[in-house]
Amino acid sequence: MCGITGWISYDNDLTTQRSTLEAMTATMACRGPDAAGSWLAAHAAFGHRRLAVIDIDGGAQPMTAEHDGRTLVVTTYSGEVYNYRELRAELVRLGHSFRTNSDTEVVLHAYLQWGEACAERLNGMYAFALWDPRTEELLLIRDRMGVKPLYYHPTPDGVLFGSEPKAILAHPAVRPTVDAEGLAELIGFTKTPGHAVYQGMHEVRPGHLVRVHRGGLSVRRYWALEAREHTDDLDTTVARIRELLDDIVARQLIADVPLCTLLSGGLDSSVITALAAGALAAQGSGPVRSFAVDFTGYTEHFRPDDLRGTPDGPYAHALAEHVGSDHRDIVLDTAALMDPGHRAAVLTARDLPNGFGDGDTSLYLLFKAVREQSTVALSGESADEVFGGYRWFHDPAAVHAGTFPWIAAGIGSRFAGGDTVREALLDPGLLDKIDLPGYQARRYHEALAEVPYLDSDTGLQRRMREVSHLHLTRFLQILLDRKDRASMAVGLEVRVPFCDHRLVEYVFNTPWSMKTFDGREKSLLRAATRDVLPDLVADRVKSPYPSTQDPRYTEALRAELKDLAADHDAPVRPLLDTGALAEATADGATCDIRPAAELALGMNAWLRTTGTTLRL
């Protein structure tokens, strides 16, 4: 996995702009700690930071394809193409020759053979740029599910692009500015495809490509979920899902560096760990290595709530013992979660303060510890969106609320360990100006308009197709972005097998009645993999990523909030409700401030460190 950036300018000679390109590339150093590279021509400049995973010696970038001393195409590429070996063999049969064993070179030759249609042949997670000197055109291409990020900022004579906004913001012509719509996107828990929060900046939508040429810029969708008749019976469906999962996990175990799994003890991560253990054993290269996050005293003093009914530890240990994994718990304490350096690193990684509070910091610290022993990790992310695992999928009030179901369920705050709304400390006048409910409603109806249907979709089946589509195209993007930023901040590549588009397409078109055939969540996944799991894990009820229950964490937040209240120069102060802030920080206050405090403190640090201008 890597960090990419670049600049296309049709009116300037970019060979004189190496220092600017290097400044943009330097912001991606965390994504690619192993090497840096650049390529400059008159109208195109590419930067690359490399995390070496496949073909350690031969995969340096930016990479070119040449013929008779002439450059045919250049790429700066981030990601993994899991079917690159099959594509390489096909391209060799078509007359192409290769000088490396990397998937990057396969992408170059795929473009030379099939043009922009090459994207439709790739199976993987990727975000890359291709510059064709013959036509002086740029292609920006992002994977189908949006696992890997890619941003762009049109300019009067071209475009700037990067894996993360910070690469674009490093260009002297771009200033970080956020308007009312951007602020609503930031705090609204909507993750609108293509929206980048910062003015003038866009995100390449999943399954899309952007073409830049002298005449301007155009966007084309090359993949989207389609509604198709599901003709397989239950037994065939379960068998097909298992067949796909076996193939997907085996493909994603390919790496020339140490590899592991992220194991929470939930169904999703346990399935990935168990299948990986079996595949590695078949290759004679086991055991699988697994890691779990935990908090000091969490299991011993766990208090269940309506979102998290059980602690992860006992289940993770049961699965690890069952498959014989080389397992390690990463145990975090409150001091580590509140450490200013760790929280600053998370903010830098995310570019925006719109996260999950201590959940973001703990994920960053987990990945930092994992990176000491592994370079690649397989994750269970997206199984809930694919198979219908979240509790609100099965809550009629949330399903039929007329908005995003996770918003109806209050998940923006509850994932962060609290019950109050995240915007509780924001000024009412500000909230009126950005009209958060109106913004969410517009985005919801835009999302609904994209849902494909069959004529036979009626009643609950029609609604659950909508709910599934909303999660796969909106909610999942929130989680994928979070996982990518936290992992790449420490140079760890996280793979997400459940995002394989073949599995997503197949299960999306499976009737809801079949997805819940046993009266539970994720019925199909459980049935397809029960044979590799202990019953304790297979029967566990869904529990989200853990959040610390240490009261000292909330106390520390309140103390920081008091300091902010006393700092009249704090940049976030004009955005806060003075009365609510006073009530939250009063001596003896016991009100639940956690999600709201984390948002207010995060916004303050963001405004102070990035110099972002709010134009509301």
PDB file of C-alpha atoms in Angstrom, residues 103-358:
ATOM      1  CA  ASP A 103       0.938  -5.792  -9.694  1.00  0.00           C
ATOM      2  CA  THR A 104       1.723  -2.159 -10.545  1.00  0.00           C
ATOM      3  CA  GLU A 105       3.334  -3.145 -13.833  1.00  0.00           C
ATOM      4  CA  VAL A 106       0.341  -5.356 -14.612  1.00  0.00           C
ATOM      5  CA  VAL A 107      -1.923  -2.310 -14.233  1.00  0.00           C
ATOM      6  CA  LEU A 108       0.278  -0.348 -16.653  1.00  0.00           C
ATOM      7  CA  HIS A 109       0.078  -3.039 -19.310  1.00  0.00           C
ATOM      8  CA  ALA A 110      -3.630  -3.575 -18.685  1.00  0.00           C
ATOM      9  CA  TYR A 111      -4.118   0.084 -19.570  1.00  0.00           C
ATOM     10  CA  LEU A 112      -2.003  -0.269 -22.699  1.00  0.00           C
ATOM     11  CA  GLN A 113      -4.110  -3.238 -23.772  1.00  0.00           C
ATOM     12  CA  TRP A 114      -7.622  -2.164 -22.774  1.00  0.00           C
ATOM     13  CA  GLY A 115      -7.469   1.573 -22.110  1.00  0.00           C
ATOM     14  CA  GLU A 116      -9.687   2.897 -19.327  1.00  0.00           C
ATOM     15  CA  ALA A 117     -11.691  -0.355 -19.507  1.00  0.00           C
ATOM     16  CA  CYS A 118      -8.785  -1.929 -17.622  1.00  0.00           C
ATOM     17  CA  ALA A 119     -10.513  -0.858 -14.409  1.00  0.00           C
ATOM     18  CA  GLU A 120     -13.319  -3.331 -15.058  1.00  0.00           C
ATOM     19  CA  ARG A 121     -10.828  -6.216 -15.084  1.00  0.00           C
ATOM     20  CA  LEU A 122      -9.219  -5.474 -11.718  1.00  0.00           C
ATOM     21  CA  ASN A 123     -10.155  -7.321  -8.534  1.00  0.00           C
ATOM     22  CA  GLY A 124      -8.777  -5.530  -5.530  1.00  0.00           C
ATOM     23  CA  MET A 125      -8.459  -2.327  -3.563  1.00  0.00           C
ATOM     24  CA  TYR A 126      -6.726   0.438  -5.446  1.00  0.00           C
ATOM     25  CA  ALA A 127      -6.482   4.130  -6.205  1.00  0.00           C
ATOM     26  CA  PHE A 128      -4.119   5.247  -8.921  1.00  0.00           C
ATOM     27  CA  ALA A 129      -3.294   7.839 -11.548  1.00  0.00           C
ATOM     28  CA  LEU A 130      -2.252   7.134 -15.132  1.00  0.00           C
ATOM     29  CA  TRP A 131      -0.672   9.774 -17.363  1.00  0.00           C
ATOM     30  CA  ASP A 132      -0.625   9.088 -21.089  1.00  0.00           C
ATOM     31  CA  PRO A 133       1.996  11.357 -22.745  1.00  0.00           C
ATOM     32  CA  ARG A 134       0.666  10.387 -26.175  1.00  0.00           C
ATOM     33  CA  THR A 135      -2.687  12.054 -25.548  1.00  0.00           C
ATOM     34  CA  GLU A 136      -1.664  14.246 -22.597  1.00  0.00           C
ATOM     35  CA  GLU A 137      -4.541  12.847 -20.571  1.00  0.00           C
ATOM     36  CA  LEU A 138      -4.745  11.829 -16.926  1.00  0.00           C
ATOM     37  CA  LEU A 139      -6.896   9.038 -15.514  1.00  0.00           C
ATOM     38  CA  LEU A 140      -7.743   8.801 -11.819  1.00  0.00           C
ATOM     39  CA  ILE A 141      -9.255   5.402 -10.965  1.00  0.00           C
ATOM     40  CA  ARG A 142     -10.656   4.149  -7.654  1.00  0.00           C
ATOM     41  CA  ASP A 143     -11.718   0.642  -6.653  1.00  0.00           C
ATOM     42  CA  ARG A 144     -15.356  -0.433  -6.739  1.00  0.00           C
ATOM     43  CA  MET A 145     -16.068  -0.298  -2.998  1.00  0.00           C
ATOM     44  CA  GLY A 146     -13.876   2.697  -2.160  1.00  0.00           C
ATOM     45  CA  VAL A 147     -11.429   0.850   0.071  1.00  0.00           C
ATOM     46  CA  LYS A 148      -8.564   3.099  -0.975  1.00  0.00           C
ATOM     47  CA  PRO A 149      -9.058   6.897  -0.939  1.00  0.00           C
ATOM     48  CA  LEU A 150      -8.331   9.312  -3.774  1.00  0.00           C
ATOM     49  CA  TYR A 151      -8.982  13.080  -3.813  1.00  0.00           C
ATOM     50  CA  TYR A 152      -8.677  15.715  -6.526  1.00  0.00           C
ATOM     51  CA  HIS A 153      -8.880  19.493  -6.821  1.00  0.00           C
ATOM     52  CA  PRO A 154      -9.502  21.004 -10.274  1.00  0.00           C
ATOM     53  CA  THR A 155      -7.418  24.057 -11.155  1.00  0.00           C
ATOM     54  CA  PRO A 156      -7.843  26.582 -13.998  1.00  0.00           C
ATOM     55  CA  ASP A 157      -5.391  24.617 -16.162  1.00  0.00           C
ATOM     56  CA  GLY A 158      -5.469  21.076 -14.786  1.00  0.00           C
ATOM     57  CA  VAL A 159      -5.819  19.253 -11.493  1.00  0.00           C
ATOM     58  CA  LEU A 160      -4.124  18.357  -8.218  1.00  0.00           C
ATOM     59  CA  PHE A 161      -4.656  14.933  -6.663  1.00  0.00           C
ATOM     60  CA  GLY A 162      -3.597  12.827  -3.705  1.00  0.00           C
ATOM     61  CA  SER A 163      -4.424   9.841  -1.527  1.00  0.00           C
ATOM     62  CA  GLU A 164      -5.434  12.247   1.224  1.00  0.00           C
ATOM     63  CA  PRO A 165      -6.500  15.910   1.349  1.00  0.00           C
ATOM     64  CA  LYS A 166      -3.250  16.875   3.074  1.00  0.00           C
ATOM     65  CA  ALA A 167      -1.300  16.176  -0.131  1.00  0.00           C
ATOM     66  CA  ILE A 168      -3.447  18.661  -2.057  1.00  0.00           C
ATOM     67  CA  LEU A 169      -3.457  21.185   0.797  1.00  0.00           C
ATOM     68  CA  ALA A 170       0.368  21.185   0.669  1.00  0.00           C
ATOM     69  CA  HIS A 171       0.182  22.944  -2.696  1.00  0.00           C
ATOM     70  CA  PRO A 172       0.665  26.719  -2.271  1.00  0.00           C
ATOM     71  CA  ALA A 173      -2.374  27.533  -4.419  1.00  0.00           C
ATOM     72  CA  VAL A 174      -4.799  25.684  -2.122  1.00  0.00           C
ATOM     73  CA  ARG A 175      -6.007  26.959   1.216  1.00  0.00           C
ATOM     74  CA  PRO A 176      -8.081  24.840   3.638  1.00  0.00           C
ATOM     75  CA  THR A 177     -11.568  26.340   3.570  1.00  0.00           C
ATOM     76  CA  VAL A 178     -14.860  24.811   4.711  1.00  0.00           C
ATOM     77  CA  ASP A 179     -18.295  26.285   4.022  1.00  0.00           C
ATOM     78  CA  ALA A 180     -21.671  25.544   5.651  1.00  0.00           C
ATOM     79  CA  GLU A 181     -22.295  22.491   3.494  1.00  0.00           C
ATOM     80  CA  GLY A 182     -18.823  21.184   4.257  1.00  0.00           C
ATOM     81  CA  LEU A 183     -19.410  21.607   7.977  1.00  0.00           C
ATOM     82  CA  ALA A 184     -22.736  19.764   7.712  1.00  0.00           C
ATOM     83  CA  GLU A 185     -20.962  16.952   5.889  1.00  0.00           C
ATOM     84  CA  LEU A 186     -18.280  16.930   8.567  1.00  0.00           C
ATOM     85  CA  ILE A 187     -20.606  16.412  11.510  1.00  0.00           C
ATOM     86  CA  GLY A 188     -23.667  14.878   9.836  1.00  0.00           C
ATOM     87  CA  PHE A 189     -22.529  11.242   9.668  1.00  0.00           C
ATOM     88  CA  THR A 190     -23.566  10.981   6.021  1.00  0.00           C
ATOM     89  CA  LYS A 191     -20.313  10.480   4.039  1.00  0.00           C
ATOM     90  CA  THR A 192     -21.638  11.702   0.716  1.00  0.00           C
ATOM     91  CA  PRO A 193     -19.772   9.996  -2.155  1.00  0.00           C
ATOM     92  CA  GLY A 194     -17.528  12.480  -3.917  1.00  0.00           C
ATOM     93  CA  HIS A 195     -17.735  15.094  -1.137  1.00  0.00           C
ATOM     94  CA  ALA A 196     -14.393  16.054   0.392  1.00  0.00           C
ATOM     95  CA  VAL A 197     -15.567  18.692   2.958  1.00  0.00           C
ATOM     96  CA  TYR A 198     -12.898  21.199   1.842  1.00  0.00           C
ATOM     97  CA  GLN A 199     -14.043  23.755  -0.738  1.00  0.00           C
ATOM     98  CA  GLY A 200     -12.880  23.025  -4.273  1.00  0.00           C
ATOM     99  CA  MET A 201     -11.856  19.473  -3.404  1.00  0.00           C
ATOM    100  CA  HIS A 202     -13.592  16.259  -4.427  1.00  0.00           C
ATOM    101  CA  GLU A 203     -13.181  12.570  -3.731  1.00  0.00           C
ATOM    102  CA  VAL A 204     -13.160  10.143  -6.647  1.00  0.00           C
ATOM    103  CA  ARG A 205     -16.310   8.119  -6.071  1.00  0.00           C
ATOM    104  CA  PRO A 206     -15.975   4.357  -5.610  1.00  0.00           C
ATOM    105  CA  GLY A 207     -16.287   2.540  -8.924  1.00  0.00           C
ATOM    106  CA  HIS A 208     -15.581   5.735 -10.869  1.00  0.00           C
ATOM    107  CA  LEU A 209     -12.790   7.196 -12.953  1.00  0.00           C
ATOM    108  CA  VAL A 210     -11.939  10.820 -13.647  1.00  0.00           C
ATOM    109  CA  ARG A 211     -10.436  11.821 -16.994  1.00  0.00           C
ATOM    110  CA  VAL A 212      -8.509  15.099 -17.214  1.00  0.00           C
ATOM    111  CA  HIS A 213      -7.574  16.622 -20.570  1.00  0.00           C
ATOM    112  CA  ARG A 214      -6.894  20.038 -22.043  1.00  0.00           C
ATOM    113  CA  GLY A 215     -10.595  20.591 -22.554  1.00  0.00           C
ATOM    114  CA  GLY A 216     -11.438  20.002 -18.912  1.00  0.00           C
ATOM    115  CA  LEU A 217     -12.512  17.115 -16.727  1.00  0.00           C
ATOM    116  CA  SER A 218     -15.075  14.325 -17.025  1.00  0.00           C
ATOM    117  CA  VAL A 219     -16.286  11.610 -14.646  1.00  0.00           C
ATOM    118  CA  ARG A 220     -17.454   8.119 -15.610  1.00  0.00           C
ATOM    119  CA  ARG A 221     -18.849   5.289 -13.529  1.00  0.00           C
ATOM    120  CA  TYR A 222     -17.407   1.911 -14.453  1.00  0.00           C
ATOM    121  CA  TRP A 223     -19.152  -0.169 -11.772  1.00  0.00           C
ATOM    122  CA  ALA A 224     -22.237   0.012  -9.601  1.00  0.00           C
ATOM    123  CA  LEU A 225     -24.444  -2.408  -7.713  1.00  0.00           C
ATOM    124  CA  GLU A 226     -27.193  -3.760  -9.973  1.00  0.00           C
ATOM    125  CA  ALA A 227     -30.445  -5.512  -9.120  1.00  0.00           C
ATOM    126  CA  ARG A 228     -30.462  -9.082 -10.447  1.00  0.00           C
ATOM    127  CA  GLU A 229     -32.742 -12.037  -9.913  1.00  0.00           C
ATOM    128  CA  HIS A 230     -31.398 -14.485  -7.335  1.00  0.00           C
ATOM    129  CA  THR A 231     -32.248 -17.966  -8.559  1.00  0.00           C
ATOM    130  CA  ASP A 232     -30.154 -20.121  -6.183  1.00  0.00           C
ATOM    131  CA  ASP A 233     -31.884 -21.982  -3.380  1.00  0.00           C
ATOM    132  CA  LEU A 234     -30.705 -21.677   0.223  1.00  0.00           C
ATOM    133  CA  ASP A 235     -28.230 -24.550   0.200  1.00  0.00           C
ATOM    134  CA  THR A 236     -26.721 -23.413  -3.091  1.00  0.00           C
ATOM    135  CA  THR A 237     -26.486 -19.839  -1.812  1.00  0.00           C
ATOM    136  CA  VAL A 238     -24.677 -20.893   1.362  1.00  0.00           C
ATOM    137  CA  ALA A 239     -22.276 -23.053  -0.647  1.00  0.00           C
ATOM    138  CA  ARG A 240     -21.592 -20.250  -3.128  1.00  0.00           C
ATOM    139  CA  ILE A 241     -20.819 -17.791  -0.341  1.00  0.00           C
ATOM    140  CA  ARG A 242     -18.360 -20.235   1.195  1.00  0.00           C
ATOM    141  CA  GLU A 243     -16.752 -20.861  -2.194  1.00  0.00           C
ATOM    142  CA  LEU A 244     -16.304 -17.137  -2.703  1.00  0.00           C
ATOM    143  CA  LEU A 245     -14.910 -16.589   0.794  1.00  0.00           C
ATOM    144  CA  ASP A 246     -12.366 -19.390   0.417  1.00  0.00           C
ATOM    145  CA  ASP A 247     -11.144 -17.914  -2.865  1.00  0.00           C
ATOM    146  CA  ILE A 248     -11.121 -14.323  -1.587  1.00  0.00           C
ATOM    147  CA  VAL A 249      -9.151 -15.065   1.576  1.00  0.00           C
ATOM    148  CA  ALA A 250      -6.637 -17.226  -0.287  1.00  0.00           C
ATOM    149  CA  ARG A 251      -6.024 -14.408  -2.787  1.00  0.00           C
ATOM    150  CA  GLN A 252      -5.589 -11.824  -0.070  1.00  0.00           C
ATOM    151  CA  LEU A 253      -2.954 -13.859   1.763  1.00  0.00           C
ATOM    152  CA  ILE A 254      -0.463 -13.126  -1.028  1.00  0.00           C
ATOM    153  CA  ALA A 255       2.336 -10.906   0.312  1.00  0.00           C
ATOM    154  CA  ASP A 256       6.123 -10.799   0.430  1.00  0.00           C
ATOM    155  CA  VAL A 257       6.031  -9.367   3.983  1.00  0.00           C
ATOM    156  CA  PRO A 258       4.687 -10.559   7.380  1.00  0.00           C
ATOM    157  CA  LEU A 259       0.900 -10.866   7.448  1.00  0.00           C
ATOM    158  CA  CYS A 260      -1.727 -11.184  10.202  1.00  0.00           C
ATOM    159  CA  THR A 261      -5.438 -10.840  10.978  1.00  0.00           C
ATOM    160  CA  LEU A 262      -7.348  -8.409  13.186  1.00  0.00           C
ATOM    161  CA  LEU A 263      -9.397 -10.544  15.571  1.00  0.00           C
ATOM    162  CA  SER A 264     -12.161  -9.128  17.779  1.00  0.00           C
ATOM    163  CA  GLY A 265     -13.885 -12.414  18.538  1.00  0.00           C
ATOM    164  CA  GLY A 266     -16.940 -11.323  16.560  1.00  0.00           C
ATOM    165  CA  LEU A 267     -18.281 -13.422  13.718  1.00  0.00           C
ATOM    166  CA  ASP A 268     -16.708 -11.357  10.925  1.00  0.00           C
ATOM    167  CA  SER A 269     -13.098 -11.230  12.087  1.00  0.00           C
ATOM    168  CA  SER A 270     -13.303 -14.800  13.373  1.00  0.00           C
ATOM    169  CA  VAL A 271     -14.383 -16.044   9.946  1.00  0.00           C
ATOM    170  CA  ILE A 272     -11.466 -14.263   8.271  1.00  0.00           C
ATOM    171  CA  THR A 273      -8.986 -15.574  10.860  1.00  0.00           C
ATOM    172  CA  ALA A 274     -10.299 -19.131  10.668  1.00  0.00           C
ATOM    173  CA  LEU A 275     -10.278 -19.222   6.867  1.00  0.00           C
ATOM    174  CA  ALA A 276      -6.818 -17.662   6.777  1.00  0.00           C
ATOM    175  CA  ALA A 277      -5.568 -20.249   9.269  1.00  0.00           C
ATOM    176  CA  GLY A 278      -6.931 -23.039   7.110  1.00  0.00           C
ATOM    177  CA  ALA A 279      -5.474 -21.628   3.893  1.00  0.00           C
ATOM    178  CA  LEU A 280      -2.049 -21.093   5.450  1.00  0.00           C
ATOM    179  CA  ALA A 281      -2.078 -24.584   6.920  1.00  0.00           C
ATOM    180  CA  ALA A 282      -2.873 -26.016   3.485  1.00  0.00           C
ATOM    181  CA  GLN A 283       0.135 -24.127   2.131  1.00  0.00           C
ATOM    182  CA  GLY A 284       2.315 -25.400   4.957  1.00  0.00           C
ATOM    183  CA  SER A 285       3.012 -21.833   6.091  1.00  0.00           C
ATOM    184  CA  GLY A 286       0.969 -21.405   9.288  1.00  0.00           C
ATOM    185  CA  PRO A 287       0.102 -20.558  11.949  1.00  0.00           C
ATOM    186  CA  VAL A 288      -1.790 -17.374  11.269  1.00  0.00           C
ATOM    187  CA  ARG A 289      -0.865 -14.453  13.494  1.00  0.00           C
ATOM    188  CA  SER A 290      -3.767 -12.508  15.075  1.00  0.00           C
ATOM    189  CA  PHE A 291      -4.142  -9.329  17.132  1.00  0.00           C
ATOM    190  CA  ALA A 292      -6.946  -7.927  19.275  1.00  0.00           C
ATOM    191  CA  VAL A 293      -7.408  -4.611  21.052  1.00  0.00           C
ATOM    192  CA  ASP A 294      -8.325  -4.498  24.738  1.00  0.00           C
ATOM    193  CA  PHE A 295      -8.412  -1.938  27.531  1.00  0.00           C
ATOM    194  CA  THR A 296      -6.979  -2.240  31.022  1.00  0.00           C
ATOM    195  CA  GLY A 297      -9.628  -3.878  33.221  1.00  0.00           C
ATOM    196  CA  TYR A 298     -12.195  -3.916  30.399  1.00  0.00           C
ATOM    197  CA  THR A 299     -13.134  -7.609  30.553  1.00  0.00           C
ATOM    198  CA  GLU A 300     -13.116  -7.785  34.359  1.00  0.00           C
ATOM    199  CA  HIS A 301     -15.278  -4.682  34.848  1.00  0.00           C
ATOM    200  CA  PHE A 302     -17.338  -4.772  31.628  1.00  0.00           C
ATOM    201  CA  ARG A 303     -20.797  -3.205  31.802  1.00  0.00           C
ATOM    202  CA  PRO A 304     -23.173  -4.315  29.024  1.00  0.00           C
ATOM    203  CA  ASP A 305     -25.397  -1.816  27.237  1.00  0.00           C
ATOM    204  CA  ASP A 306     -27.877  -2.019  24.360  1.00  0.00           C
ATOM    205  CA  LEU A 307     -25.059  -1.771  21.804  1.00  0.00           C
ATOM    206  CA  ARG A 308     -22.325  -3.929  23.338  1.00  0.00           C
ATOM    207  CA  GLY A 309     -23.537  -6.930  25.282  1.00  0.00           C
ATOM    208  CA  THR A 310     -20.246  -8.751  25.821  1.00  0.00           C
ATOM    209  CA  PRO A 311     -16.529  -7.944  25.973  1.00  0.00           C
ATOM    210  CA  ASP A 312     -14.395  -9.161  23.070  1.00  0.00           C
ATOM    211  CA  GLY A 313     -11.559 -10.819  24.963  1.00  0.00           C
ATOM    212  CA  PRO A 314     -13.041 -14.242  25.823  1.00  0.00           C
ATOM    213  CA  TYR A 315     -14.355 -14.720  22.286  1.00  0.00           C
ATOM    214  CA  ALA A 316     -11.120 -13.689  20.603  1.00  0.00           C
ATOM    215  CA  HIS A 317      -9.203 -16.102  22.821  1.00  0.00           C
ATOM    216  CA  ALA A 318     -11.669 -18.907  22.081  1.00  0.00           C
ATOM    217  CA  LEU A 319     -11.246 -18.458  18.337  1.00  0.00           C
ATOM    218  CA  ALA A 320      -7.469 -18.156  18.596  1.00  0.00           C
ATOM    219  CA  GLU A 321      -7.295 -21.393  20.542  1.00  0.00           C
ATOM    220  CA  HIS A 322      -9.701 -23.109  18.146  1.00  0.00           C
ATOM    221  CA  VAL A 323      -7.623 -22.361  15.034  1.00  0.00           C
ATOM    222  CA  GLY A 324      -4.221 -22.370  16.759  1.00  0.00           C
ATOM    223  CA  SER A 325      -3.340 -18.797  15.866  1.00  0.00           C
ATOM    224  CA  ASP A 326      -0.291 -16.992  17.214  1.00  0.00           C
ATOM    225  CA  HIS A 327      -2.375 -14.455  19.118  1.00  0.00           C
ATOM    226  CA  ARG A 328      -1.552 -11.268  21.001  1.00  0.00           C
ATOM    227  CA  ASP A 329      -3.762  -8.793  22.849  1.00  0.00           C
ATOM    228  CA  ILE A 330      -2.858  -5.114  22.544  1.00  0.00           C
ATOM    229  CA  VAL A 331      -3.927  -3.701  25.921  1.00  0.00           C
ATOM    230  CA  LEU A 332      -4.396   0.074  26.127  1.00  0.00           C
ATOM    231  CA  ASP A 333      -4.890   2.320  29.142  1.00  0.00           C
ATOM    232  CA  THR A 334      -6.577   5.685  29.538  1.00  0.00           C
ATOM    233  CA  ALA A 335      -3.260   7.534  29.621  1.00  0.00           C
ATOM    234  CA  ALA A 336      -2.464   6.252  26.133  1.00  0.00           C
ATOM    235  CA  LEU A 337      -5.926   7.210  24.845  1.00  0.00           C
ATOM    236  CA  MET A 338      -5.610  10.744  26.235  1.00  0.00           C
ATOM    237  CA  ASP A 339      -1.986  11.254  25.249  1.00  0.00           C
ATOM    238  CA  PRO A 340      -1.848  14.540  23.255  1.00  0.00           C
ATOM    239  CA  GLY A 341       0.708  13.106  20.855  1.00  0.00           C
ATOM    240  CA  HIS A 342      -1.495  10.137  19.992  1.00  0.00           C
ATOM    241  CA  ARG A 343      -4.577  12.276  19.482  1.00  0.00           C
ATOM    242  CA  ALA A 344      -2.617  14.728  17.355  1.00  0.00           C
ATOM    243  CA  ALA A 345      -1.381  11.830  15.214  1.00  0.00           C
ATOM    244  CA  VAL A 346      -4.967  10.667  14.706  1.00  0.00           C
ATOM    245  CA  LEU A 347      -6.110  14.148  13.672  1.00  0.00           C
ATOM    246  CA  THR A 348      -3.202  14.427  11.244  1.00  0.00           C
ATOM    247  CA  ALA A 349      -4.053  11.034   9.816  1.00  0.00           C
ATOM    248  CA  ARG A 350      -7.743  11.800   9.370  1.00  0.00           C
ATOM    249  CA  ASP A 351      -7.412  15.432   8.141  1.00  0.00           C
ATOM    250  CA  LEU A 352     -10.771  16.121   9.807  1.00  0.00           C
ATOM    251  CA  PRO A 353     -12.152  15.829  13.365  1.00  0.00           C
ATOM    252  CA  ASN A 354     -15.140  13.695  12.432  1.00  0.00           C
ATOM    253  CA  GLY A 355     -14.213  10.408  14.022  1.00  0.00           C
ATOM    254  CA  PHE A 356     -15.233   8.021  16.760  1.00  0.00           C
ATOM    255  CA  GLY A 357     -13.442   9.612  19.701  1.00  0.00           C
ATOM    256  CA  ASP A 358     -11.411   7.113  21.699  1.00  0.00           C
TER     257      ASP A 358
END
